[in-house]
Amino acid sequence: MSISTKVVANGMALVVGALGLAGLAACDGCGGAPVTVDSSPGHREPPVPEPREVVAEGPTIEPFIETVTEAGGERYELSRFRFVLSETKLRAVDLAFEETLRGALEAETARLVINGGYWDTAMHPEGLTRVGAEELAPFSRSLGGGILVVSGGVGRLLDAEDSDLDVPTDLDFAQQCMPRIVVDGALNIGSDNGRRADRTALCLRDGGRVLDVYVARGDDPAGHGGPTLYTFGEQLVSRGCEAALNLDGGGSTGAAWREEGGVRALPPRVALRLALVFE
């Protein structure tokens, strides 16, 4: 896949995974096409973050943003937020389908808040979500996928479909979702079914010491403007991901972050149950 990029200052678009109720189709969305940068007329621009709003000061982060145009003309932004895990506190918060990502960010001393994992038909969080000793949602063997765990400043991606898996209890953070997009530095998606969606993913690199958050987001109002899961996986591999876990996506994909001068947000297109907070 041929990829060229363009950095966009003070802006970004987001990624993502696939489910919630609207996300199952997105998670399913495996597919890829050659990717290039195309700034020619006639292409709709990816979504622009909400105007910066000045709020109480706090820690900031500057995303690395690429505008990607695929061979068929599909265009979206791929944004990366990088965290050194030994210097980062990860948490999960229950938005209860009421709180916004921007609201959650402003209520915390956080640099970034993104959409989290899935929820089931009863609107309960689905898949293990744990912060220290607090468990917001239990392990789900039926969900499968993977569990990204962090302990002592180092992250690992566990195989939640391993029948012998014994999830450690002495963890700082754990998030289950599906699928595992990258395993051992290689693409873990078997085929490309062409289904497009906005996507969010957690990517481990540098032996698990660094966590990259990737958000891919297009301008489709239903959240179907991002890459296929297959293409997304290829992009993560090419950018050095050693292990990557897909989070909820499609209409759920969203983020809010603090940068110099204020807060920026890409609001999800649906209400969310859980959000992940990076301090």
C-alpha positions as MATLAB code, in Angstrom:
seq = 'MSISTKVVANGMALVVGALGLAGLAACDGCGGAPVTVDSSPGHREPPVPEPREVVAEGPTIEPFIETVTEAGGERYELSRFRFVLSETKLRAVDLAFEETLRGALEAETARLVINGGYWDTAMHPEGLTRVGAEELAPFSRSLGGGILVVSGGVGRLLDAEDSDLDVPTDLDFAQQCMPRIVVDGALNIGSDNGRRADRTALCLRDGGRVLDVYVARGDDPAGHGGPTLYTFGEQLVSRGCEAALNLDGGGSTGAAWREEGGVRALPPRVALRLALVFE';
ca = [
       0.000    0.000    0.000;
       1.464    3.339   -1.030;
       0.920    6.063    1.510;
       1.946    9.691    1.575;
       0.894   12.069    4.287;
       0.275   15.688    5.085;
       0.522   17.065    8.618;
      -2.302   19.383    9.597;
      -1.511   21.913   12.304;
      -3.932   22.401   15.176;
      -6.542   20.041   13.833;
      -7.469   16.398   13.602;
      -9.866   13.725   12.664;
     -10.491   10.508   14.431;
     -10.450    6.824   14.203;
     -11.860    3.774   14.965;
     -13.064    0.514   15.866;
     -16.397   -0.791   15.341;
     -19.269   -1.586   17.655;
     -21.643   -0.723   20.363;
     -24.881   -1.620   18.774;
     -24.048    0.459   15.743;
     -20.482   -0.805   15.901;
     -20.847   -4.486   15.041;
     -21.068   -3.651   11.363;
     -18.071   -1.359   11.653;
     -15.976   -3.966   13.470;
     -16.842   -6.240   10.615;
     -15.532   -3.665    8.259;
     -12.463   -5.239    6.824;
     -11.247   -3.848    3.541;
      -8.485   -1.891    1.945;
      -7.311    0.027   -1.065;
      -4.113    1.864   -1.968;
      -3.903    5.115   -0.071;
      -2.424    8.414   -1.209;
      -2.807   12.050   -0.385;
      -5.058   13.842   -2.868;
      -5.773   17.540   -2.562;
      -7.427   17.931   -5.958;
     -10.782   19.741   -6.285;
     -14.001   17.794   -6.020;
     -13.141   15.885   -2.840;
     -15.125   16.593    0.288;
     -12.943   17.637    3.173;
     -12.773   15.448    6.292;
     -14.589   16.811    9.330;
     -13.138   19.841   11.061;
     -12.916   19.741   14.867;
     -15.169   22.071   16.792;
     -13.664   25.548   17.299;
     -11.156   25.727   20.107;
     -12.814   26.717   23.338;
     -10.746   28.235   26.128;
     -11.251   26.372   29.412;
      -9.379   25.897   32.662;
      -5.715   25.164   32.071;
      -4.496   21.609   32.151;
      -1.997   19.244   30.535;
      -1.984   19.412   26.743;
      -1.240   17.146   23.800;
      -0.628   17.853   20.137;
      -1.902   15.149   17.763;
      -0.112   14.138   14.595;
      -2.688   14.381   11.790;
      -2.649   12.960    8.282;
      -5.229   13.589    5.581;
      -5.624   10.322    3.678;
      -7.253    9.867    0.278;
      -7.709    6.329   -1.016;
      -7.638    5.295   -4.659;
     -11.433    5.407   -4.908;
     -11.534    8.997   -3.637;
     -12.576    8.169   -0.064;
     -11.061   10.780    2.214;
     -10.618   10.917    5.972;
      -8.216   12.100    8.625;
      -6.008    9.762   10.610;
      -4.938   11.226   13.942;
      -2.378    9.867   16.376;
      -2.020   10.740   20.059;
       1.155    9.363   21.681;
       1.617    8.504   25.361;
       4.594    7.156   27.309;
       2.845    4.720   29.642;
       5.209    5.265   32.577;
       4.164    8.931   32.498;
       0.456    8.380   31.808;
      -2.535    7.487   33.946;
      -5.301    5.620   32.113;
      -8.838    5.533   33.407;
     -12.329    4.694   32.197;
     -15.452    6.682   33.004;
     -19.117    5.815   32.603;
     -20.824    8.490   30.510;
     -24.188    6.705   30.954;
     -25.239    7.893   27.475;
     -25.546   11.402   28.928;
     -22.124   13.000   29.404;
     -20.123   14.211   26.402;
     -16.456   13.573   25.723;
     -15.783   17.303   25.991;
     -17.615   17.419   29.306;
     -15.629   14.470   30.607;
     -12.368   16.106   29.535;
     -13.206   19.403   31.192;
     -14.160   17.604   34.406;
     -10.781   15.874   34.569;
      -7.118   16.829   34.526;
      -6.833   14.926   31.260;
      -5.068   15.409   27.965;
      -7.378   13.201   25.911;
     -10.752   11.457   26.203;
     -11.927    8.981   23.548;
     -14.788    6.572   23.055;
     -14.310    3.232   24.764;
     -15.603   -0.291   24.180;
     -18.926   -1.809   23.284;
     -22.219   -2.180   25.080;
     -24.804   -4.954   24.818;
     -28.501   -4.953   23.940;
     -29.354   -4.164   27.569;
     -27.099   -1.081   27.281;
     -24.556   -2.510   29.736;
     -20.816   -2.180   29.024;
     -19.561   -5.303   27.253;
     -16.034   -6.565   27.801;
     -13.636   -6.241   30.710;
     -12.981   -2.667   31.784;
     -10.860   -2.317   34.912;
      -8.978    0.550   36.530;
      -6.845   -0.699   39.395;
      -9.112   -2.662   41.720;
     -12.290   -1.117   40.285;
     -14.080   -3.187   37.659;
     -16.512   -1.207   35.533;
     -17.450   -4.218   33.405;
     -16.608   -7.943   33.684;
     -14.641  -10.133   31.313;
     -16.742  -11.459   28.425;
     -15.611  -14.734   26.909;
     -18.364  -14.518   24.294;
     -17.047  -11.150   23.087;
     -13.557  -12.564   22.631;
     -11.146  -10.225   20.905;
      -8.321   -8.976   23.063;
      -7.590   -7.270   26.364;
      -5.119   -4.412   26.458;
      -3.584   -4.396   29.927;
      -1.158   -1.959   31.542;
       0.936   -2.675   34.624;
       4.000   -0.827   35.865;
       4.145    1.437   32.824;
       4.177   -1.414   30.290;
       1.282   -2.534   28.108;
       0.429   -5.956   26.668;
      -2.337   -7.233   24.425;
      -3.818  -10.509   25.676;
      -5.784  -12.972   23.553;
      -9.271  -13.012   25.097;
     -10.146  -16.064   22.995;
      -7.450  -18.209   24.624;
      -9.314  -20.826   26.672;
      -6.400  -20.941   29.125;
      -6.363  -17.179   29.662;
      -6.161  -16.158   33.294;
      -6.567  -12.386   33.421;
      -4.126  -10.909   35.962;
      -5.676   -9.012   38.851;
      -2.707   -6.780   39.699;
      -3.268   -4.408   36.789;
      -3.336   -0.644   36.547;
      -5.714   -0.759   33.575;
      -7.503   -3.281   31.357;
      -9.812   -2.839   28.364;
     -11.366   -5.675   26.380;
     -12.672   -5.144   22.860;
     -12.420   -6.732   19.436;
     -10.800   -7.585   17.192;
      -7.064   -7.588   17.726;
      -6.005   -5.736   14.581;
      -2.234   -6.193   14.911;
      -0.466   -9.092   16.653;
       3.334   -9.422   16.880;
       3.760   -6.553   14.434;
       1.659   -8.215   11.724;
      -1.838   -7.630   10.383;
      -4.338   -9.884   12.199;
      -7.310   -9.332    9.863;
      -7.732  -12.250    7.494;
      -9.711  -10.684    4.672;
     -11.060   -7.447    3.282;
     -14.846   -7.234    3.061;
     -14.915   -3.601    1.967;
     -17.003   -2.259    4.838;
     -15.953    1.256    5.752;
     -16.328    2.964    9.135;
     -14.771    5.592   11.350;
     -12.413    3.794   13.710;
     -10.566    4.062   17.026;
      -7.691    1.837   18.129;
      -5.079    1.431   20.853;
      -1.597    0.628   19.522;
       1.367   -0.586   21.573;
       4.926    0.023   20.412;
       8.484    0.143   21.770;
       8.027   -3.080   23.692;
       4.771   -1.881   25.236;
       6.281    1.240   26.755;
       4.472    3.603   24.360;
       0.751    3.682   23.590;
      -0.515    5.378   20.443;
      -4.211    6.206   20.145;
      -5.376    6.278   16.526;
      -8.617    7.853   15.366;
      -9.738    7.649   11.731;
     -12.741    9.746   10.843;
     -14.425   10.854    7.629;
     -17.328   13.173    6.936;
     -20.121   10.603    6.528;
     -22.866   11.586    9.028;
     -23.501    7.948    9.919;
     -19.830    7.275   10.671;
     -19.170    5.169    7.554;
     -16.504    7.409    6.040;
     -13.364    5.911    7.547;
     -11.187    3.037    6.319;
     -12.049   -0.630    6.202;
     -10.695   -2.634    9.093;
      -8.193   -4.307    6.780;
      -6.852   -0.992    5.488;
      -6.813    0.408    9.023;
      -4.723   -2.554   10.152;
      -2.276   -2.052    7.292;
      -1.913    1.588    8.280;
      -1.174    0.686   11.905;
       1.424   -1.910   10.907;
       3.148    0.568    8.589;
       3.315    3.084   11.444;
       5.116    0.731   13.804;
       2.325   -0.809   15.872;
       3.477   -4.037   17.500;
       0.011   -4.862   18.854;
      -3.275   -3.044   18.303;
      -6.799   -3.402   19.659;
      -9.857   -2.116   17.858;
     -12.310   -0.124   19.992;
     -15.914    0.842   19.293;
     -16.254    2.763   16.053;
     -18.643    3.986   13.405;
     -20.914    6.587   14.960;
     -19.261    6.029   18.343;
     -15.863    7.270   17.217;
     -14.997   10.543   18.882;
     -12.394   12.400   20.907;
     -11.773   15.535   22.913;
      -8.332   16.833   23.777;
      -6.532   19.753   25.362;
      -4.045   21.600   23.206;
      -2.303   24.920   23.654;
      -5.023   27.554   23.891;
      -8.005   25.374   24.714;
     -10.009   22.237   24.030;
     -10.759   20.622   20.679;
     -13.408   17.960   20.096;
     -14.689   15.594   17.454;
     -18.039   14.651   18.998;
     -19.282   11.100   18.430;
     -22.452   10.830   16.388;
     -24.180    8.681   19.024;
     -24.326    8.820   22.822;
     -21.665    6.720   24.567;
     -21.596    4.415   27.556;
     -17.874    4.316   28.388;
     -14.987    6.642   27.628;
     -11.249    6.238   28.129;
      -9.327    9.039   29.837;
      -5.608    9.735   29.376;
      -4.000   11.924   32.036;
];
